[in-house]
GROMACS .gro file of C-alpha atoms in nm:
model
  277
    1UNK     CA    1   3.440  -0.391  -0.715
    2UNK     CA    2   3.173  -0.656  -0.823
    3UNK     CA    3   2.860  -0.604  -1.000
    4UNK     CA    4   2.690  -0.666  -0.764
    5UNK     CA    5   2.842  -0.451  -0.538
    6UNK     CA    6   2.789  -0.174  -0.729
    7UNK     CA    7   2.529   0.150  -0.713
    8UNK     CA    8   2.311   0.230  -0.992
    9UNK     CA    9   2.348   0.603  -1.178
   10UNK     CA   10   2.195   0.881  -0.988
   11UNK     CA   11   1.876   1.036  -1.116
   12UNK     CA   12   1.961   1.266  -1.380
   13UNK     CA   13   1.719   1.439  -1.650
   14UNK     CA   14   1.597   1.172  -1.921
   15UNK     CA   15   1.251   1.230  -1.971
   16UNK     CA   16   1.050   0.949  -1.884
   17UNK     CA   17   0.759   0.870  -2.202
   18UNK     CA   18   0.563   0.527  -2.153
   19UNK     CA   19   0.572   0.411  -2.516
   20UNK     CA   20   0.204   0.482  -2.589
   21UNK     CA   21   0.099   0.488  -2.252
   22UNK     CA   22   0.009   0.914  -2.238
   23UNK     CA   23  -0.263   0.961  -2.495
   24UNK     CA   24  -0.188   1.273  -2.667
   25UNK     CA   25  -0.024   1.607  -2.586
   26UNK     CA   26  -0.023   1.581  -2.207
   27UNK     CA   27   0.175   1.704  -1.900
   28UNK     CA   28   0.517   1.709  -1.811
   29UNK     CA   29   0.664   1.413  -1.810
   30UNK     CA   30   0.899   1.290  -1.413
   31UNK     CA   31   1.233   1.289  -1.507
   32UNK     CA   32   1.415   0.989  -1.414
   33UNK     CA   33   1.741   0.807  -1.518
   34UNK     CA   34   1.769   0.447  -1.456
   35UNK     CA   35   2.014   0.318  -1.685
   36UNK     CA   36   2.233   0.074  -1.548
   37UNK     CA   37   1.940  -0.075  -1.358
   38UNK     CA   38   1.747  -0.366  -1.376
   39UNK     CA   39   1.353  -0.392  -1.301
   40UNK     CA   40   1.113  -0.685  -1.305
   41UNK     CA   41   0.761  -0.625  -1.316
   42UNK     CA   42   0.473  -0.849  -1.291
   43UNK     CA   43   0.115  -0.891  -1.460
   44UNK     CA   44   0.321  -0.742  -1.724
   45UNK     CA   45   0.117  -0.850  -2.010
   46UNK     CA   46  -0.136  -0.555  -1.991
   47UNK     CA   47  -0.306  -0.278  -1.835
   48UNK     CA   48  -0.105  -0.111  -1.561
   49UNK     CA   49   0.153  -0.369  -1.531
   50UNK     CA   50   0.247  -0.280  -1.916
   51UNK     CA   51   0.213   0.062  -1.848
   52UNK     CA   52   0.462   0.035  -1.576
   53UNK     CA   53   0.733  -0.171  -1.768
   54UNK     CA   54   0.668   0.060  -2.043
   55UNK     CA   55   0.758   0.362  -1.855
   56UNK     CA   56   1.077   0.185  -1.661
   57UNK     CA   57   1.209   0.113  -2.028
   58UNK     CA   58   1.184   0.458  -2.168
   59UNK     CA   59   1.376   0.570  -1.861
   60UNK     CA   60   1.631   0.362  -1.913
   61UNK     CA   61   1.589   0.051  -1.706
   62UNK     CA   62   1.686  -0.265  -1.856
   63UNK     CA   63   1.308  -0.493  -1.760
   64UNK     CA   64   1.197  -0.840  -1.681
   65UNK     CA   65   0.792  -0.905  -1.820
   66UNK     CA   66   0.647  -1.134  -1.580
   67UNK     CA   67   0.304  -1.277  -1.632
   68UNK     CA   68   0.088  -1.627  -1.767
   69UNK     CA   69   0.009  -1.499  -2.079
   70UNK     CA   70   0.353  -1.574  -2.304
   71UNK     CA   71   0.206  -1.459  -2.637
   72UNK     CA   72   0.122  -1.102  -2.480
   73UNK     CA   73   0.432  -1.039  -2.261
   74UNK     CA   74   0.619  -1.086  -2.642
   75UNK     CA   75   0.383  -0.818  -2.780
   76UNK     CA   76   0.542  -0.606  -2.449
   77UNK     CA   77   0.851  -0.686  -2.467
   78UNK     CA   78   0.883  -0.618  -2.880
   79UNK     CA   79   0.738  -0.260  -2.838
   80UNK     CA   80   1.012  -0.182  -2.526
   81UNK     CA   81   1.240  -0.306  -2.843
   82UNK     CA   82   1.128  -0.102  -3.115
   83UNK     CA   83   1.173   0.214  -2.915
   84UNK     CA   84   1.517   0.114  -2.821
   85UNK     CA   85   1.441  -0.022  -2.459
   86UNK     CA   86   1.594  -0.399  -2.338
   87UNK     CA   87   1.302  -0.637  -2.169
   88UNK     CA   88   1.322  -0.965  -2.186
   89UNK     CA   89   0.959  -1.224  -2.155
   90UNK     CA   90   0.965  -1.475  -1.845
   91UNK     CA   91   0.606  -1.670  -1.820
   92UNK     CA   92   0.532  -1.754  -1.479
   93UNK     CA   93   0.240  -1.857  -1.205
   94UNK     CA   94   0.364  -1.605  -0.987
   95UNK     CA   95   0.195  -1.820  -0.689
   96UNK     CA   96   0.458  -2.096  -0.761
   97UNK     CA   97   0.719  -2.080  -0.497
   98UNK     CA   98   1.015  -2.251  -0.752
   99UNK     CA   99   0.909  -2.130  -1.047
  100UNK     CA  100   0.909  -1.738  -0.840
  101UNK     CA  101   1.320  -1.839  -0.753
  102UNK     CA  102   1.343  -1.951  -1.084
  103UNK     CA  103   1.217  -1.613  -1.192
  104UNK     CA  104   1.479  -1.410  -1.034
  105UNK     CA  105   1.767  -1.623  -1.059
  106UNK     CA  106   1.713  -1.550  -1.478
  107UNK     CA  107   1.735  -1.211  -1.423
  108UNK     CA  108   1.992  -1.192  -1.193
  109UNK     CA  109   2.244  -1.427  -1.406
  110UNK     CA  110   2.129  -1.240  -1.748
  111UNK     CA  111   2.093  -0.947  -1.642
  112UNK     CA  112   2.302  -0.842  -1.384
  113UNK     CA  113   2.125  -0.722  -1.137
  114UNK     CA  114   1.809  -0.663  -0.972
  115UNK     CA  115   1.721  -0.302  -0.880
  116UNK     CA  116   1.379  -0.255  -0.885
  117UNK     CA  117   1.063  -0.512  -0.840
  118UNK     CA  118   0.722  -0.450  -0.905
  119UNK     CA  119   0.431  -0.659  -0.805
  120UNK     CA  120   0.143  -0.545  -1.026
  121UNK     CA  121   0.011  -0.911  -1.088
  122UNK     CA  122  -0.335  -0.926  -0.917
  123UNK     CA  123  -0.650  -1.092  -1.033
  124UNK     CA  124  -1.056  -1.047  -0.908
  125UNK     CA  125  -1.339  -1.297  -0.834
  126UNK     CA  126  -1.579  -1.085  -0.720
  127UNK     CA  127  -1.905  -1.131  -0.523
  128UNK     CA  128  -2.071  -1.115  -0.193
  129UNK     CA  129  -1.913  -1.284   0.105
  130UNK     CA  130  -2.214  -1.500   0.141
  131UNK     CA  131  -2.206  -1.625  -0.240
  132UNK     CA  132  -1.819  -1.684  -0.241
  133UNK     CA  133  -1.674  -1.984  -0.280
  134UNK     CA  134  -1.359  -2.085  -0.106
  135UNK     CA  135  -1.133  -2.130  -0.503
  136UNK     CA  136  -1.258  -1.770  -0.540
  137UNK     CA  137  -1.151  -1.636  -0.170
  138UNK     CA  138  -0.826  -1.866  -0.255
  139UNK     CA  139  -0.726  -1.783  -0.601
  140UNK     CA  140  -0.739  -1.432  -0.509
  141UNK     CA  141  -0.524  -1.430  -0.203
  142UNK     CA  142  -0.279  -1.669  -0.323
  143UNK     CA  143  -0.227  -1.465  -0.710
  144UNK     CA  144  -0.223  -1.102  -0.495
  145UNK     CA  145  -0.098  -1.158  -0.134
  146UNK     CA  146   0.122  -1.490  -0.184
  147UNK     CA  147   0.262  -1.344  -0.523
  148UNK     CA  148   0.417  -1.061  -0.419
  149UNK     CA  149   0.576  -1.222  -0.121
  150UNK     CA  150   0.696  -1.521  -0.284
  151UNK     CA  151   0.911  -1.235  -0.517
  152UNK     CA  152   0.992  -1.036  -0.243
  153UNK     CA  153   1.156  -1.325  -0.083
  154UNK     CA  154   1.367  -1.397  -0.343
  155UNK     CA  155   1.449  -1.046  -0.472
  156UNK     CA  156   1.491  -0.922  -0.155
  157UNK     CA  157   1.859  -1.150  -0.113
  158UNK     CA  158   2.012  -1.003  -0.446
  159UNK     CA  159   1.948  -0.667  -0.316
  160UNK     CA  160   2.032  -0.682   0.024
  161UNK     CA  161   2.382  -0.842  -0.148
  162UNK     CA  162   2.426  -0.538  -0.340
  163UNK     CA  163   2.281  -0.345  -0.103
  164UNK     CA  164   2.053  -0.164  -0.321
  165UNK     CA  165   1.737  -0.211  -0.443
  166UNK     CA  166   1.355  -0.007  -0.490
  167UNK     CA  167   1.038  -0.278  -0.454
  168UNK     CA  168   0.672  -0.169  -0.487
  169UNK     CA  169   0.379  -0.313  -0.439
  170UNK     CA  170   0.067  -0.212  -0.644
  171UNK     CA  171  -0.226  -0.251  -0.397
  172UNK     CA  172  -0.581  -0.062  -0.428
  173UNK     CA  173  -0.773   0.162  -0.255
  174UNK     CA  174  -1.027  -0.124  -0.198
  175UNK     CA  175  -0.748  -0.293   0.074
  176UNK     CA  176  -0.787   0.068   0.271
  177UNK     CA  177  -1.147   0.132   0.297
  178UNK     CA  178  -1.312  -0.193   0.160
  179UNK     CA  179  -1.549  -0.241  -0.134
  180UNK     CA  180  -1.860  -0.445  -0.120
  181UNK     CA  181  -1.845  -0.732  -0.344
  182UNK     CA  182  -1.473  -0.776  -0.323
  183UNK     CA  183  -1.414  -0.911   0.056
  184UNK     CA  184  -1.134  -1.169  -0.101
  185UNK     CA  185  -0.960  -0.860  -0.298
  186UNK     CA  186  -1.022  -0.571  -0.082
  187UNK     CA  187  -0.796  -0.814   0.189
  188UNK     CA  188  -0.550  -0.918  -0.057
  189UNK     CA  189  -0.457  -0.594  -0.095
  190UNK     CA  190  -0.505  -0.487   0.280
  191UNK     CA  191  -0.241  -0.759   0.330
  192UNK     CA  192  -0.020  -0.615   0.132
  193UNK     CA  193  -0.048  -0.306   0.260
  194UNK     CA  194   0.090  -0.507   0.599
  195UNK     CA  195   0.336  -0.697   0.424
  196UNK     CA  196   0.470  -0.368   0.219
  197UNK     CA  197   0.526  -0.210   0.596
  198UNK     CA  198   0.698  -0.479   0.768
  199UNK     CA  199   0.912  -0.574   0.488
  200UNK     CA  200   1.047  -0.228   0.474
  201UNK     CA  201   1.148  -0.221   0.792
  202UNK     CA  202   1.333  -0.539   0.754
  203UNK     CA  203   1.518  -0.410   0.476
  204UNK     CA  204   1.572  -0.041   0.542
  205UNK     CA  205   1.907  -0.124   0.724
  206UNK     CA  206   2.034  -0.261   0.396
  207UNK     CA  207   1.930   0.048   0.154
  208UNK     CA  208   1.614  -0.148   0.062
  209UNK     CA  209   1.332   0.099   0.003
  210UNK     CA  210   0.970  -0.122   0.024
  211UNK     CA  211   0.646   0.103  -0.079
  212UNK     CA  212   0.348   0.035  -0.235
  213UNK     CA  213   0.103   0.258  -0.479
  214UNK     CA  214  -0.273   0.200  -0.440
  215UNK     CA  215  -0.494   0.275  -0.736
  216UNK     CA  216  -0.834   0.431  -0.758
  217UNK     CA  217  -1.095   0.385  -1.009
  218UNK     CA  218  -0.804   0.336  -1.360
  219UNK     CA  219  -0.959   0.345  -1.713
  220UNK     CA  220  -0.911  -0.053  -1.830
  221UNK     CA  221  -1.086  -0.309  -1.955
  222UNK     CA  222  -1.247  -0.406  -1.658
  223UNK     CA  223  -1.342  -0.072  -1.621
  224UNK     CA  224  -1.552  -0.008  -1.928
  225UNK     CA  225  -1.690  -0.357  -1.865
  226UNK     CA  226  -1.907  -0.186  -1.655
  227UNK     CA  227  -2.072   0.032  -1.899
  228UNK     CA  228  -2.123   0.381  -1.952
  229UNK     CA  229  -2.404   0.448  -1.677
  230UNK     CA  230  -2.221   0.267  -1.388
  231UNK     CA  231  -1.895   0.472  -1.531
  232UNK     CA  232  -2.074   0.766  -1.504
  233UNK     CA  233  -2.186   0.725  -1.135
  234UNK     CA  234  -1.823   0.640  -1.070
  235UNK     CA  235  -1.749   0.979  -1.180
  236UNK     CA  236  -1.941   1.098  -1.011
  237UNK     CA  237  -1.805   0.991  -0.683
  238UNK     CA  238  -1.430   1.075  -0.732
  239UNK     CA  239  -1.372   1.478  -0.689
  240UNK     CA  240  -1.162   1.493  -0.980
  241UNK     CA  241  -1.450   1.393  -1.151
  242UNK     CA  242  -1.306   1.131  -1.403
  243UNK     CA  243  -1.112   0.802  -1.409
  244UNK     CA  244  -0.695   0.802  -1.389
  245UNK     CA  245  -0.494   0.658  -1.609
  246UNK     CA  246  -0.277   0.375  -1.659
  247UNK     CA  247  -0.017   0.616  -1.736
  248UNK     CA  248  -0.055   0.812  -1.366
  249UNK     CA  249   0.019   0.556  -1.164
  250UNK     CA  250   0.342   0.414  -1.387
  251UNK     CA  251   0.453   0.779  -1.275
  252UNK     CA  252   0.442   0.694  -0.916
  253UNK     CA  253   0.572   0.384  -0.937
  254UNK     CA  254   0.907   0.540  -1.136
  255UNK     CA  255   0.898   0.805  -0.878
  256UNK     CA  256   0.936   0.508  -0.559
  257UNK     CA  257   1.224   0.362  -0.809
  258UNK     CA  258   1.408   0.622  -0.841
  259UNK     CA  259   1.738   0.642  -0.698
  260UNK     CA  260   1.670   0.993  -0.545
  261UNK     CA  261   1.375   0.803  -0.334
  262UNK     CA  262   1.601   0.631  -0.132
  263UNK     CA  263   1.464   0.817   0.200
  264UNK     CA  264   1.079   0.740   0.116
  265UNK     CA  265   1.001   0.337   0.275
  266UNK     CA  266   0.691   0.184   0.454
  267UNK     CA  267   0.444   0.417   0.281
  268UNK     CA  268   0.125   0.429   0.072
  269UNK     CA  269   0.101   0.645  -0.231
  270UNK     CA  270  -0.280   0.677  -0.299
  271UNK     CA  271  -0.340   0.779  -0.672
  272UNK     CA  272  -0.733   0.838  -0.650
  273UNK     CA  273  -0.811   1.153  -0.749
  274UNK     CA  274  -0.940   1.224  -0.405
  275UNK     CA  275  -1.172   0.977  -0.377
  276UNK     CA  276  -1.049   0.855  -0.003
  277UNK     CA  277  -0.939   1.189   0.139
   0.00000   0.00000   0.00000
């Protein structure tokens, strides 16, 4: 049997730790075993997207860091090192259709395999529908709608080969009940919501699971950007009463990758600490 042909280990019980990704003592870690497999993530480079690749490595998963930045995805990829995890850097405008195939075929012929994708790149220009340009409406929709299907495309033929293979989509709770200020982003990720759906049942014949995670209010960045007053009032709205965590939705993502997932396709995992209902 080919490599290609073949199916990744079952899950089994290696604890899954995000190198630095859970601040302190926390809870219970999933337990998921990916070794064997192969996962490429995008927006890599930072924030959830490092999170994510983070947590694929410690769980045994073999990862691809996708993103512009080259300089940061090496900062990535050396810590997946240094705790004994395999990642290797690939800089790439994930809206470039070649560059995209060029992407995959890297992984794919050094690699292996391609188990698991992740789109996680995504980028904002935010303002109100009257004041937006049409670069902002564009560079949105092309980084966070035409991304992820231009790696879909081409991940999806590896893993329909081997028949095998776990892709989600990291959308927001903005593309499911909108967010003023954010008409180009909130239907980005409305889109993909769409795309996520149909793909999966495109692929489900082929053991092809296609889901997507969509993020509330995350501590980042861009989050304490806005200051400790708006945070507050943030707060405020979500019934858990605080912000998640990079960390919480890198679980959810390993939890669609795992092999023991293979019956979960076409759905929507809303990490918001209730702020939808």
């Amino acid at each position: 049997m080919t490599e290609s042909s073949k199916q990744p280990a079952s899950s089994a019980n290696a604890t899954s730790t995000s190198g630095g990704a859970v601040p302190g003592p926390g809870p219970k870690r999933l337990q998921v075993d990916l070794s064997g497999q192969v996962a490429l993530v995008t927006g890599a480079s930072q924030g959830l997207g490092r999170a994510i690749a983070e947590a694929l490595a410690a769980a045994g998963a073999s990862v691809a860091l996708v993103a512009r930045n080259a300089g940061k995805l090496a900062e990535v990829a050396a810590g997946i090192r240094a705790a004994g995890g395999t990642a290797m850097e690939l800089p790439c405008d994930v809206s470039k259709g070649e560059a995209v195939a060029g992407v995959v075929e890297q992984v794919v012929e050094k690699l292996g395999r391609l188990d698991i994708l992740v789109n996680n790149a995504g980028v904002t220009r935010d303002t109100l529908l009257p004041r937006m340009s049409d670069e902002e409406w564009d560079e949105v929709l092309t980084t966070n709608l035409r991304g992820p299907f231009l790696f879909m495309r081409a991940a999806s033929r590896p893993m329909m080969q081997q028949r095998y293979g776990r892709i989600i989509n990291v959308s927001s709770v903005s593309g499911l009940i909108g967010n003023p200020g954010q008409a180009n982003y909130s239907a980005s990720k409305a889109g993909l919501v769409g795309l996520t759906r149909t793909v999966s049942k495109e692929l489900a014949g082929r053991k092809v699971t296609v889901n997507a995670v969509a993020p509330g209010f995350i501590a980042s960045d861009m989050t304490a950007a806005l200051g400790p007053a708006l945070l507050d009032e943030v707060k405020k709205r979500v019934p858990a009463k605080r912000l998640g965590e990079a960390w919480e939705i890198a679980e959810a993502v390993l939890f669609l990758a795992a092999p023991s997932s293979a019956y979960i396709t076409g759905q929507v995992i809303v990490v918001d600490g209730g702020l939808i209902g």
